[in-house]
Coordinates of C-alpha atoms and ligand atoms in Angstrom, one line a residue:
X1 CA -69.7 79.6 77.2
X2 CA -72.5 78.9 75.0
X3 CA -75.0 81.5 76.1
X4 CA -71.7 84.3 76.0
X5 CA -71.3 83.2 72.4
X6 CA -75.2 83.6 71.5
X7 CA -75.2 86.9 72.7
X8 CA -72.3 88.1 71.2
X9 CA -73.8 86.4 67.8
X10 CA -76.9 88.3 68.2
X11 CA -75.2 91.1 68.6
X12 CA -73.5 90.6 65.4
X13 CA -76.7 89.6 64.0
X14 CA -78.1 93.3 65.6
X15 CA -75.8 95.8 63.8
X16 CA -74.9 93.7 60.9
X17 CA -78.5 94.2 59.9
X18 CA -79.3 97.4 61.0
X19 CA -76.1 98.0 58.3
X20 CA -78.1 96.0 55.6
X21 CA -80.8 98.3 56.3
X22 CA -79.0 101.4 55.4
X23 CA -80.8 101.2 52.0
X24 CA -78.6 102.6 48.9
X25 CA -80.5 106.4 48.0
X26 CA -83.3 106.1 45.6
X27 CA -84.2 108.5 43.7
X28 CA -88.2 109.6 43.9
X29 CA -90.7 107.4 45.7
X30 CA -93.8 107.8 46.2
X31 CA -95.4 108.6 49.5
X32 CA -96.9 105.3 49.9
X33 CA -93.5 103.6 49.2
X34 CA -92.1 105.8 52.1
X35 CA -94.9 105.0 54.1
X36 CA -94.2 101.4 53.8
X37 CA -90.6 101.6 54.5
X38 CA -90.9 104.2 57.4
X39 CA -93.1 100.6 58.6
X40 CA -90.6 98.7 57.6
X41 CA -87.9 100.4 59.3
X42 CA -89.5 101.3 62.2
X43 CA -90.4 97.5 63.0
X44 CA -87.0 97.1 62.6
X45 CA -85.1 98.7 64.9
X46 CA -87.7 98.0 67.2
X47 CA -87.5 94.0 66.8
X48 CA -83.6 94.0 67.1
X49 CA -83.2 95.4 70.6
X50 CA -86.6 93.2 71.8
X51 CA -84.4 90.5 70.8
X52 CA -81.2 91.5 72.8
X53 CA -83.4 92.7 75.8
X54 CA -85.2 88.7 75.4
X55 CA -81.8 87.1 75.1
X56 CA -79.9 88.8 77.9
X57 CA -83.0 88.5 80.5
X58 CA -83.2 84.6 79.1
X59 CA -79.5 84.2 80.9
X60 CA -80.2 85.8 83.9
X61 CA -83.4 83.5 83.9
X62 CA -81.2 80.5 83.3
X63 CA -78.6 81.5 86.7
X64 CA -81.2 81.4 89.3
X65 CA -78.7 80.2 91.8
X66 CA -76.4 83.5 90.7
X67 CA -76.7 87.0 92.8
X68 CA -78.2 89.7 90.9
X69 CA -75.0 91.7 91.2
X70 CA -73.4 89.2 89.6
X71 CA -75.5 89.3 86.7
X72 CA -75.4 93.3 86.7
X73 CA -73.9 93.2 83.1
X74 CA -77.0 91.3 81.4
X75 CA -79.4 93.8 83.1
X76 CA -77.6 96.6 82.3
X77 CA -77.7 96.1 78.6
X78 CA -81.3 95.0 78.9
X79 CA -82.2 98.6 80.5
X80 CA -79.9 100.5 77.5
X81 CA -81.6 98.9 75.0
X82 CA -85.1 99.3 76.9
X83 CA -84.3 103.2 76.9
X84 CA -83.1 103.5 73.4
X85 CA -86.5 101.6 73.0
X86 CA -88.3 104.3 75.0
X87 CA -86.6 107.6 72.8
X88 CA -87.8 105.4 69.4
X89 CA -90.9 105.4 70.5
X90 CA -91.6 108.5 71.5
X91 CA -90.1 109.7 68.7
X92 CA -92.2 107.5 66.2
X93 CA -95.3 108.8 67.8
X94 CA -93.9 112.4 67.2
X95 CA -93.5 111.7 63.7
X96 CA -97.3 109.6 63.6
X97 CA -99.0 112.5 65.0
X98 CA -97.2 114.7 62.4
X99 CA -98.2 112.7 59.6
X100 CA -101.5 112.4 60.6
X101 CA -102.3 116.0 60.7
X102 CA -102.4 115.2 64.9
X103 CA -99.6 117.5 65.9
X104 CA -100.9 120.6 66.3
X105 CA -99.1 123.7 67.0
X106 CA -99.2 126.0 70.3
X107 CA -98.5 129.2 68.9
X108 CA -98.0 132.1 71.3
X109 CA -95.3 135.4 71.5
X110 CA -92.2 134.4 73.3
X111 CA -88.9 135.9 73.7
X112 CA -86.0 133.4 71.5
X113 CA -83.3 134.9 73.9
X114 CA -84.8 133.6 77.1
X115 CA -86.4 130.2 75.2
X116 CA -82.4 129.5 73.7
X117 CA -80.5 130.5 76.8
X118 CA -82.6 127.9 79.0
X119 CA -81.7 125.8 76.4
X120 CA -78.1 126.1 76.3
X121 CA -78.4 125.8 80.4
X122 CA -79.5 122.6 80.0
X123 CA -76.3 121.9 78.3
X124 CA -74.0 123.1 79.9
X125 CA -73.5 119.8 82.1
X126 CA -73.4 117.6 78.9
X127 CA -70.7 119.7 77.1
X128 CA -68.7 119.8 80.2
X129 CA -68.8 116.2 80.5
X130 CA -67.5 116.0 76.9
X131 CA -65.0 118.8 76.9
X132 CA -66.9 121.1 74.3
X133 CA -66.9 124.6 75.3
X134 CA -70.3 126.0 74.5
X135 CA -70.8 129.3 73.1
X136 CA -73.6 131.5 73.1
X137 CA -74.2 135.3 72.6
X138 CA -78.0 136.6 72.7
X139 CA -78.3 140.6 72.4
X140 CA -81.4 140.8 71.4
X141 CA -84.8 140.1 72.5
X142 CA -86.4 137.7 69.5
X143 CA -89.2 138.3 70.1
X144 CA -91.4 135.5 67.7
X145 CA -95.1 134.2 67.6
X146 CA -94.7 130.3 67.5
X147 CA -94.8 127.2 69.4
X148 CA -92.0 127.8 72.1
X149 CA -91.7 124.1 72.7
X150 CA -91.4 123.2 70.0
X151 CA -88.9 125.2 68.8
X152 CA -86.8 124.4 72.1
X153 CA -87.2 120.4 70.9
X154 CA -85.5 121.8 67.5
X155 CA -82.7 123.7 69.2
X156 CA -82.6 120.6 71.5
X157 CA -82.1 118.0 68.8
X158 CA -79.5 120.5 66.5
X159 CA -77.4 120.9 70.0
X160 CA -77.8 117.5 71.0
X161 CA -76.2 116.6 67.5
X162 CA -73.2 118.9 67.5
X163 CA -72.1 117.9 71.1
X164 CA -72.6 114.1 69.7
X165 CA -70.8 114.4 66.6
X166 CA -67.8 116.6 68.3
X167 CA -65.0 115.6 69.8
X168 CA -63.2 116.9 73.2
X169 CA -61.6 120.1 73.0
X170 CA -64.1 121.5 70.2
X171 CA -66.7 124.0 70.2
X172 CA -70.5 124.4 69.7
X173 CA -72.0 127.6 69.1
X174 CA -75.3 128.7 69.2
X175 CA -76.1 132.0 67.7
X176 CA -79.5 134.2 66.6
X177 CA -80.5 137.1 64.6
X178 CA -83.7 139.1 64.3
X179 CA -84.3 140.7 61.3
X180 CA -87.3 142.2 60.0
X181 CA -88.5 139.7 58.3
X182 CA -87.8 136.5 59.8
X183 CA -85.3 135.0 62.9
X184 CA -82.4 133.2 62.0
X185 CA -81.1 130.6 64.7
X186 CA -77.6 129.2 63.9
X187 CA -76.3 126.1 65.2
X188 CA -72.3 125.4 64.6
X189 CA -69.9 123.1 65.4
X190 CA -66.0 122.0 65.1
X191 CA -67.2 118.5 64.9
X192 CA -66.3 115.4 61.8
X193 CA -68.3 117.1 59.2
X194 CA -70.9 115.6 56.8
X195 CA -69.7 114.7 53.6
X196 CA -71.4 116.7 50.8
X197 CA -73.0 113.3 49.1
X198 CA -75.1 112.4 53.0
X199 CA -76.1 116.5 53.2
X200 CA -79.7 116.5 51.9
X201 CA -80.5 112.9 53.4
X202 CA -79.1 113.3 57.0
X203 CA -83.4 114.9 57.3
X204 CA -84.5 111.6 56.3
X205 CA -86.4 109.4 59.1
X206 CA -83.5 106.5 59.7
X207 CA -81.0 108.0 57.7
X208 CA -77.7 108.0 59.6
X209 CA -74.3 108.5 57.5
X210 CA -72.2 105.8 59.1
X211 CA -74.4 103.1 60.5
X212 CA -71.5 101.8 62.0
X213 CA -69.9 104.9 63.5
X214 CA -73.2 106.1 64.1
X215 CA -74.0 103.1 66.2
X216 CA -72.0 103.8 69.2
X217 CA -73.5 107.3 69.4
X218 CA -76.9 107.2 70.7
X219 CA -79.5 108.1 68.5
X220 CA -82.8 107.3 66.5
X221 CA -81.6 108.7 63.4
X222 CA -85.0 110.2 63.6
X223 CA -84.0 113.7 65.3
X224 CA -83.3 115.9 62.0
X225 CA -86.7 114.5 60.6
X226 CA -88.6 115.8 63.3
X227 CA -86.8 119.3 63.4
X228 CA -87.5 119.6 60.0
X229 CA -91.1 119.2 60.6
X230 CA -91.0 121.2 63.5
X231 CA -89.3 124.2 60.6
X232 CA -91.9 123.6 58.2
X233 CA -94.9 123.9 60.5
X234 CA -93.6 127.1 60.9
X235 CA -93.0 127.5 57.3
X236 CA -89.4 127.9 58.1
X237 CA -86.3 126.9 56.2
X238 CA -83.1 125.3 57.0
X239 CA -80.2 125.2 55.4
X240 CA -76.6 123.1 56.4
X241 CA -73.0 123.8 54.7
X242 CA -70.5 121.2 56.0
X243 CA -67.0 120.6 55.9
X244 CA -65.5 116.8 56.3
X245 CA -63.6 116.8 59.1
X246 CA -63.6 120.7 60.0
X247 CA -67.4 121.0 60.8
X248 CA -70.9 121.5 60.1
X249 CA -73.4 124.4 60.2
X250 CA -77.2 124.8 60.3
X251 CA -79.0 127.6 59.5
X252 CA -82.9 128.2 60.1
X253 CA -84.8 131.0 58.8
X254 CA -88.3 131.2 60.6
X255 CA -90.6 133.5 59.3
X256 CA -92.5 136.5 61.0
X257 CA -95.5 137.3 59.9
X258 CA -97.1 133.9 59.3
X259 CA -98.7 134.2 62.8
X260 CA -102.7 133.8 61.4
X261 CA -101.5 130.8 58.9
X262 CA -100.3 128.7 61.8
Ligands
LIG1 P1 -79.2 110.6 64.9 O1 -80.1 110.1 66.0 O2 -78.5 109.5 64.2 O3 -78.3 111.7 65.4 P2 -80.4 112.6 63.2 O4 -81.7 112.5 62.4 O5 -80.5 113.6 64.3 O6 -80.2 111.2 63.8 O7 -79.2 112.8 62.3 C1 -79.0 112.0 61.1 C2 -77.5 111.8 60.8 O8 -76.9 113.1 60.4 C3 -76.7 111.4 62.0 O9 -76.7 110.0 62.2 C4 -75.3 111.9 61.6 O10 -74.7 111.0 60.7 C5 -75.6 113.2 60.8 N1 -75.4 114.4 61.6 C6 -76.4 115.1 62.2 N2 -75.9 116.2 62.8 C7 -74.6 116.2 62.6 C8 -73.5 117.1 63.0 N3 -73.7 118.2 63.7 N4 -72.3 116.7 62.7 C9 -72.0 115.5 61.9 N5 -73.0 114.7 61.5 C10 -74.3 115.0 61.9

């Protein structure tokens, strides 16, 4: 029918321009320029699932005289794209605050063995789900003076990653080290790999490697910017080796001794 083929046109019309928007790398821009595109970009993939979540309510609007189960399908992809929507924007405010000098830190001692190991709980389920055994080791304590939630929202978005870009029957691991001078978290996986040209954009806000494989795995393509802010506030470092097809690995160095600069 007519209003079938409208939505599936739109839909077209959704991801063939979220492609187009997968701008070709530029070499240095200015902070304004990147500014203005983060805008850009961010109105973006905002409009295009206001539009789906328009058309498909339109055509339930248009069958009054239809049940609601019956029109189950259109509401169901209205309330995906409303909490794609919802992650966006909570992550754009994340990254608004951040720029803005707004998101302040919450720095306080805390033990990286008990702050990880709830996080890997909370995984557990997911990597079941998927068939990805999950590995983790802790031996020591960690203890580290930082914001504790906010380095759980870093392991979270590394974790989250690796489980989404790995396939059943692979492994995630999740490993730290204390050393004198700084903790180093390690975050692995068996998964498809990065290949080497995408490795030092994946921390851009939008950038995602293949828009179109990308875009059936849930995402923002906002995840790695905010972990990388969430490193530098702590005047950390990370660092990612990956190998097409075999896997990828990210390393982050976080500092001790920083504690009166944060
Ligand atoms: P997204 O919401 O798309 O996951 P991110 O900013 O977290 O956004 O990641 C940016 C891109 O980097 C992803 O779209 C994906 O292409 C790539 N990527 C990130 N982590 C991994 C990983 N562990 N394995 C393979 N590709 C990854």
């Amino acid at each position: 029918s007519l209003t079938v083929g409208g939505f599936i046109c739109l839909g077209l019309a959704y991801y063939g321009s979220r492609f187009m928007a997968d701008r070709a790398m530029a070499p240095i821009k200015s902070s304004w320029q990147r500014q203005q595109e983060f805008v850009a970009d961010a109105s973006h993939e905002l409009r295009t699932p206001l539009s789906v979540v328009q058309l498909n309510l339109d055509i339930v609007k248009g069958n009054p005289e239809e049940t609601v189960a019956s029109q189950s399908k259109w509401i169901d992809y209205s309330l995906l794209e409303i909490r794609r929507m919802s992650k966006l924007v909570d992550d754009l405010l994340f990254l608004a605050r951040a720029d803005s000098q707004q998101q302040t830190l919450n720095p306080q001692m805390f033990s990286l063995k008990t702050a990880l190991s709830e996080v890997i709980e909370s995984f557990t389920p997911l990597a079941q789900t998927n068939g990805i055994s999950l590995e983790a080791s802790f031996r020591e304590e960690g203890m580290y003076y930082g914001d504790e939630n906010r380095i759980k929202q870093l392991i979270v978005i590394l974790l989250d990653n690796a489980l989404k870009y790995t396939r059943p029957g692979g492994m995630v691991t999740l490993r730290f080290q204390d050393w004198s001078t700084h903790a180093e978290i390690t975050v692995s996986d068996t998964g498809e790999g990065i290949e080497q040209e995408h490795l030092n954009q994946i921390f851009e806000r939008f950038y995602r490697v293949d828009r179109a494989r990308s875009q059936q795995k849930e995402g923002t393509g906002l995840g790695l910017a905010i972990a990388d802010w969430i490193i530098k506030s702590h005047r950390g470092r990370i660092k990612v080796t990956s190998s097409p097809g075999k896997g990828t690995t990210f390393v982050i160095n976080l500092p001790h001794g920083n504690l009166d600069k944060l």
